[in-house]
Amino acid sequence: MLKITPYLGVIVLIVSIGGLWYPVLGYFLLVVFAAIFLISPFRGRWFCGNLCPRGSFVDFWVSKISRKKKIPATLRSLWIRLPIFFLLMGFMGYRISNAIGSLNAFEKIGMVFVMMCLVTTAIATLLGSYLSPRTWCSFCPMGTAQRLLGGKKYPLKLEKEKCIGCKKCEKVCPMQLKITQNATNPDCIKCGRCVDTCPKDALKF
Ligand code: SF4
Ligand code: SF4
Ligand code: SF4
């Protein structure tokens, strides 16, 4: 992860709470969407593990109150994730199209983004504290989009002859991935924690 990654979580609070008074802050989501669609075709879910403010928020804030349980495997299934993706995107599109052309349309659209950020952050916080910090990230529509756009790009590589099977890498993986079974999982968020932890230097990008 980057040096600034642990500090990005504060942006989520600024947009979700400050945005209730200053809806223009909601347009920050457009920056996030643009970054995701520029980065993911080359680096998969790298944005999630390095630049996403909510990812940082759950990793470094919510983790302090998390029960750190297992993330249910069903939440990772595309059968669950794709309907959630289309539902949330469709709902956001519907709300924006209603606002277009109305009085104060700029502010109203900003508020649609703010509410989207606030509600999803509330869900991420609840799930993160009850289960594991990155539970939301297992089925977040923006994570799913990155997986579809570049899940095979910039894969983690495991040198099997060096690996001693200690599973220290899996213990630190925020996405709870089974690294030793499938190092190239398209839901890897490229945070690099496993690489830093491996005592045998068996992992690299
Ligand atoms: S899955 Fe969603 S909330 Fe989690 S880090 Fe990625 S974009 Fe952010
Ligand atoms: S931490 Fe390294 S040596 Fe241990 S299981 Fe993971 S890859 Fe293998
Ligand atoms: S596999 Fe490694 S780089 Fe990928 S999410 Fe897990 S800890 Fe981070």
CSV table of C-alpha atoms and ligand atoms in Angstrom, one decimal:
chain,number,residue,atom,x,y,z
A,1,MET,CA,0.0,0.0,0.0
A,2,LEU,CA,1.0,3.6,-0.3
A,3,LYS,CA,2.2,5.8,2.5
A,4,ILE,CA,-0.9,8.0,2.3
A,5,THR,CA,-3.3,4.9,2.3
A,6,PRO,CA,-4.0,4.9,6.1
A,7,TYR,CA,-5.0,8.6,6.0
A,8,LEU,CA,-7.5,8.5,3.2
A,9,GLY,CA,-10.4,7.3,5.3
A,10,VAL,CA,-11.0,10.9,6.5
A,11,ILE,CA,-12.3,11.8,3.0
A,12,VAL,CA,-15.2,9.4,3.5
A,13,LEU,CA,-16.3,11.3,6.6
A,14,ILE,CA,-15.8,14.7,4.9
A,15,VAL,CA,-18.0,13.6,1.9
A,16,SER,CA,-20.6,11.6,3.8
A,17,ILE,CA,-21.1,14.1,6.7
A,18,GLY,CA,-19.9,17.4,5.4
A,19,GLY,CA,-21.9,16.7,2.2
A,20,LEU,CA,-25.1,16.9,4.1
A,21,TRP,CA,-24.4,20.6,4.4
A,22,TYR,CA,-22.3,21.1,1.2
A,23,PRO,CA,-23.8,18.7,-1.5
A,24,VAL,CA,-21.1,19.8,-3.9
A,25,LEU,CA,-18.7,17.5,-1.9
A,26,GLY,CA,-20.6,14.6,-3.4
A,27,TYR,CA,-19.0,15.2,-6.8
A,28,PHE,CA,-15.8,13.8,-5.3
A,29,LEU,CA,-17.4,10.4,-6.2
A,30,LEU,CA,-16.9,11.3,-9.9
A,31,VAL,CA,-13.1,11.5,-9.2
A,32,VAL,CA,-13.3,8.1,-7.6
A,33,PHE,CA,-15.3,6.7,-10.6
A,34,ALA,CA,-12.8,8.2,-13.0
A,35,ALA,CA,-9.8,6.8,-11.1
A,36,ILE,CA,-11.3,3.4,-11.0
A,37,PHE,CA,-12.0,3.2,-14.7
A,38,LEU,CA,-8.6,4.5,-15.6
A,39,ILE,CA,-6.6,2.2,-13.2
A,40,SER,CA,-8.5,-1.1,-13.2
A,41,PRO,CA,-7.9,-2.1,-16.8
A,42,PHE,CA,-4.2,-2.2,-16.0
A,43,ARG,CA,-4.0,-3.0,-12.3
A,44,GLY,CA,-7.2,-4.7,-11.4
A,45,ARG,CA,-8.4,-3.9,-7.9
A,46,TRP,CA,-5.3,-1.9,-7.0
A,47,PHE,CA,-7.4,1.2,-6.3
A,48,CYS,CA,-9.2,-0.7,-3.6
A,49,GLY,CA,-6.0,-1.6,-1.7
A,50,ASN,CA,-4.2,1.7,-2.1
A,51,LEU,CA,-6.4,4.7,-2.9
A,52,CYS,CA,-10.0,4.1,-2.0
A,53,PRO,CA,-11.0,6.3,1.0
A,54,ARG,CA,-13.6,3.8,2.2
A,55,GLY,CA,-11.2,0.9,1.9
A,56,SER,CA,-8.8,2.9,4.1
A,57,PHE,CA,-11.7,3.8,6.5
A,58,VAL,CA,-12.7,0.2,7.1
A,59,ASP,CA,-9.0,-1.0,7.2
A,60,PHE,CA,-7.7,1.5,9.7
A,61,TRP,CA,-10.8,2.8,11.6
A,62,VAL,CA,-13.5,0.1,11.5
A,63,SER,CA,-10.9,-2.6,12.1
A,64,LYS,CA,-10.4,-1.3,15.6
A,65,ILE,CA,-14.0,-2.3,16.6
A,66,SER,CA,-14.3,-5.3,14.3
A,67,ARG,CA,-15.0,-8.8,15.6
A,68,LYS,CA,-12.8,-10.0,12.7
A,69,LYS,CA,-14.9,-13.0,11.8
A,70,LYS,CA,-15.0,-14.9,8.5
A,71,ILE,CA,-16.5,-13.2,5.5
A,72,PRO,CA,-19.3,-15.4,4.2
A,73,ALA,CA,-18.3,-17.0,0.9
A,74,THR,CA,-21.7,-16.3,-0.7
A,75,LEU,CA,-21.0,-12.6,-0.6
A,76,ARG,CA,-18.1,-13.1,-3.0
A,77,SER,CA,-20.3,-14.9,-5.6
A,78,LEU,CA,-21.0,-12.9,-8.8
A,79,TRP,CA,-24.6,-14.2,-8.6
A,80,ILE,CA,-24.9,-11.9,-5.6
A,81,ARG,CA,-22.5,-9.2,-6.7
A,82,LEU,CA,-23.9,-8.5,-10.1
A,83,PRO,CA,-27.5,-7.9,-9.0
A,84,ILE,CA,-26.2,-5.6,-6.3
A,85,PHE,CA,-24.1,-3.7,-8.9
A,86,PHE,CA,-27.1,-3.2,-11.3
A,87,LEU,CA,-29.5,-2.4,-8.4
A,88,LEU,CA,-27.3,0.3,-6.9
A,89,MET,CA,-26.2,1.8,-10.3
A,90,GLY,CA,-29.8,1.7,-11.5
A,91,PHE,CA,-31.0,3.4,-8.4
A,92,MET,CA,-28.3,6.1,-8.6
A,93,GLY,CA,-29.1,6.7,-12.3
A,94,TYR,CA,-32.8,6.9,-11.6
A,95,ARG,CA,-32.3,9.5,-8.8
A,96,ILE,CA,-29.9,11.6,-11.0
A,97,SER,CA,-32.3,11.5,-14.0
A,98,ASN,CA,-35.0,12.8,-11.7
A,99,ALA,CA,-32.8,15.6,-10.5
A,100,ILE,CA,-31.7,16.7,-14.0
A,101,GLY,CA,-33.7,19.7,-15.2
A,102,SER,CA,-35.2,20.5,-11.8
A,103,LEU,CA,-34.5,23.6,-9.7
A,104,ASN,CA,-31.0,23.4,-8.1
A,105,ALA,CA,-30.2,20.4,-10.2
A,106,PHE,CA,-26.4,20.7,-9.5
A,107,GLU,CA,-27.0,20.5,-5.7
A,108,LYS,CA,-29.6,17.8,-6.0
A,109,ILE,CA,-27.3,15.6,-8.0
A,110,GLY,CA,-24.5,16.3,-5.5
A,111,MET,CA,-26.8,15.1,-2.7
A,112,VAL,CA,-27.5,11.9,-4.6
A,113,PHE,CA,-23.8,11.1,-4.5
A,114,VAL,CA,-23.6,12.2,-0.9
A,115,MET,CA,-26.4,9.9,0.1
A,116,MET,CA,-25.0,7.0,-1.9
A,117,CYS,CA,-21.7,7.5,0.0
A,118,LEU,CA,-23.3,7.9,3.4
A,119,VAL,CA,-25.6,4.8,3.1
A,120,THR,CA,-22.9,2.5,1.7
A,121,THR,CA,-20.4,3.7,4.3
A,122,ALA,CA,-23.0,3.0,7.0
A,123,ILE,CA,-23.5,-0.6,5.6
A,124,ALA,CA,-19.8,-1.1,5.3
A,125,THR,CA,-19.3,0.1,8.9
A,126,LEU,CA,-22.0,-2.2,10.3
A,127,LEU,CA,-20.8,-5.3,8.4
A,128,GLY,CA,-17.2,-4.4,9.1
A,129,SER,CA,-17.7,-4.2,12.8
A,130,TYR,CA,-19.9,-7.3,13.0
A,131,LEU,CA,-18.0,-9.5,10.6
A,132,SER,CA,-14.6,-8.4,9.1
A,133,PRO,CA,-13.5,-4.9,8.1
A,134,ARG,CA,-13.4,-5.6,4.4
A,135,THR,CA,-16.8,-7.5,4.2
A,136,TRP,CA,-18.4,-4.7,2.2
A,137,CYS,CA,-15.4,-4.8,-0.2
A,138,SER,CA,-16.3,-8.4,-1.0
A,139,PHE,CA,-19.4,-7.3,-2.9
A,140,CYS,CA,-19.1,-3.5,-3.3
A,141,PRO,CA,-20.3,-2.6,-6.8
A,142,MET,CA,-17.1,-0.6,-7.5
A,143,GLY,CA,-14.9,-3.5,-6.5
A,144,THR,CA,-17.0,-5.8,-8.7
A,145,ALA,CA,-16.5,-3.3,-11.6
A,146,GLN,CA,-12.7,-3.4,-11.1
A,147,ARG,CA,-12.7,-7.1,-11.0
A,148,LEU,CA,-14.6,-7.3,-14.3
A,149,LEU,CA,-12.5,-4.6,-16.0
A,150,GLY,CA,-9.1,-5.9,-14.9
A,151,GLY,CA,-9.3,-8.9,-12.5
A,152,LYS,CA,-6.5,-10.7,-14.3
A,153,LYS,CA,-4.1,-7.7,-14.5
A,154,TYR,CA,-1.1,-7.2,-12.2
A,155,PRO,CA,-1.5,-10.6,-10.5
A,156,LEU,CA,0.2,-11.7,-7.3
A,157,LYS,CA,2.8,-14.5,-8.0
A,158,LEU,CA,3.6,-17.3,-5.6
A,159,GLU,CA,6.9,-19.1,-6.0
A,160,LYS,CA,5.8,-22.5,-4.8
A,161,GLU,CA,9.3,-23.9,-4.3
A,162,LYS,CA,10.1,-21.1,-1.7
A,163,CYS,CA,6.8,-21.4,0.2
A,164,ILE,CA,6.8,-23.3,3.5
A,165,GLY,CA,3.1,-23.3,4.0
A,166,CYS,CA,3.1,-21.2,7.1
A,167,LYS,CA,0.0,-19.2,5.9
A,168,LYS,CA,1.2,-16.0,7.5
A,169,CYS,CA,0.2,-14.3,4.2
A,170,GLU,CA,-3.4,-15.5,4.6
A,171,LYS,CA,-3.6,-14.3,8.2
A,172,VAL,CA,-2.8,-10.7,7.2
A,173,CYS,CA,-4.9,-10.6,4.0
A,174,PRO,CA,-7.7,-8.1,4.5
A,175,MET,CA,-9.8,-9.8,1.8
A,176,GLN,CA,-9.3,-13.2,3.5
A,177,LEU,CA,-8.1,-14.8,0.3
A,178,LYS,CA,-6.7,-18.3,0.1
A,179,ILE,CA,-3.4,-17.1,-1.3
A,180,THR,CA,-1.6,-20.5,-1.2
A,181,GLN,CA,-4.4,-22.1,-3.2
A,182,ASN,CA,-5.0,-19.3,-5.7
A,183,ALA,CA,-2.5,-16.4,-5.6
A,184,THR,CA,-4.0,-14.9,-8.7
A,185,ASN,CA,-7.5,-14.3,-7.3
A,186,PRO,CA,-9.1,-11.4,-9.2
A,187,ASP,CA,-10.4,-10.0,-5.9
A,188,CYS,CA,-6.9,-9.3,-4.7
A,189,ILE,CA,-6.7,-5.6,-3.9
A,190,LYS,CA,-2.9,-5.4,-4.4
A,191,CYS,CA,-2.3,-4.1,-0.9
A,192,GLY,CA,1.0,-5.9,-0.6
A,193,ARG,CA,0.5,-7.0,3.0
A,194,CYS,CA,1.1,-10.7,2.1
A,195,VAL,CA,4.3,-9.8,0.2
A,196,ASP,CA,5.6,-7.8,3.2
A,197,THR,CA,4.7,-10.6,5.6
A,198,CYS,CA,6.1,-13.6,3.8
A,199,PRO,CA,9.2,-14.8,5.7
A,200,LYS,CA,10.5,-16.6,2.6
A,201,ASP,CA,10.0,-13.9,-0.1
A,202,ALA,CA,7.8,-16.3,-2.0
A,203,LEU,CA,5.3,-13.6,-3.1
A,204,LYS,CA,5.6,-10.7,-5.5
A,205,PHE,CA,3.7,-8.8,-8.1
B,1,SF4,S1,-14.4,-2.5,-2.8
B,1,SF4,FE1,-15.5,-0.6,-2.9
B,1,SF4,S2,-15.3,0.4,-0.9
B,1,SF4,FE2,-13.9,-1.4,-1.0
B,1,SF4,S3,-12.0,-0.5,-1.5
B,1,SF4,FE3,-12.9,-1.1,-3.4
B,1,SF4,S4,-14.1,0.6,-4.2
B,1,SF4,FE4,-13.5,1.0,-2.1
B,2,SF4,S1,3.7,-16.5,4.0
B,2,SF4,FE1,5.0,-17.1,2.3
B,2,SF4,S2,5.9,-19.0,3.0
B,2,SF4,FE2,4.1,-18.6,4.3
B,2,SF4,S3,2.4,-19.7,3.3
B,2,SF4,FE3,2.4,-17.6,2.6
B,2,SF4,S4,3.6,-17.6,0.7
B,2,SF4,FE4,4.1,-19.5,1.8
B,3,SF4,S1,-3.6,-11.4,-1.6
B,3,SF4,FE1,-2.0,-10.1,-0.7
B,3,SF4,S2,-2.0,-8.2,-1.9
B,3,SF4,FE2,-3.9,-9.4,-2.3
B,3,SF4,S3,-5.4,-8.6,-0.9
B,3,SF4,FE3,-4.5,-10.3,0.1
B,3,SF4,S4,-2.8,-9.4,1.3
B,3,SF4,FE4,-3.4,-7.9,-0.2
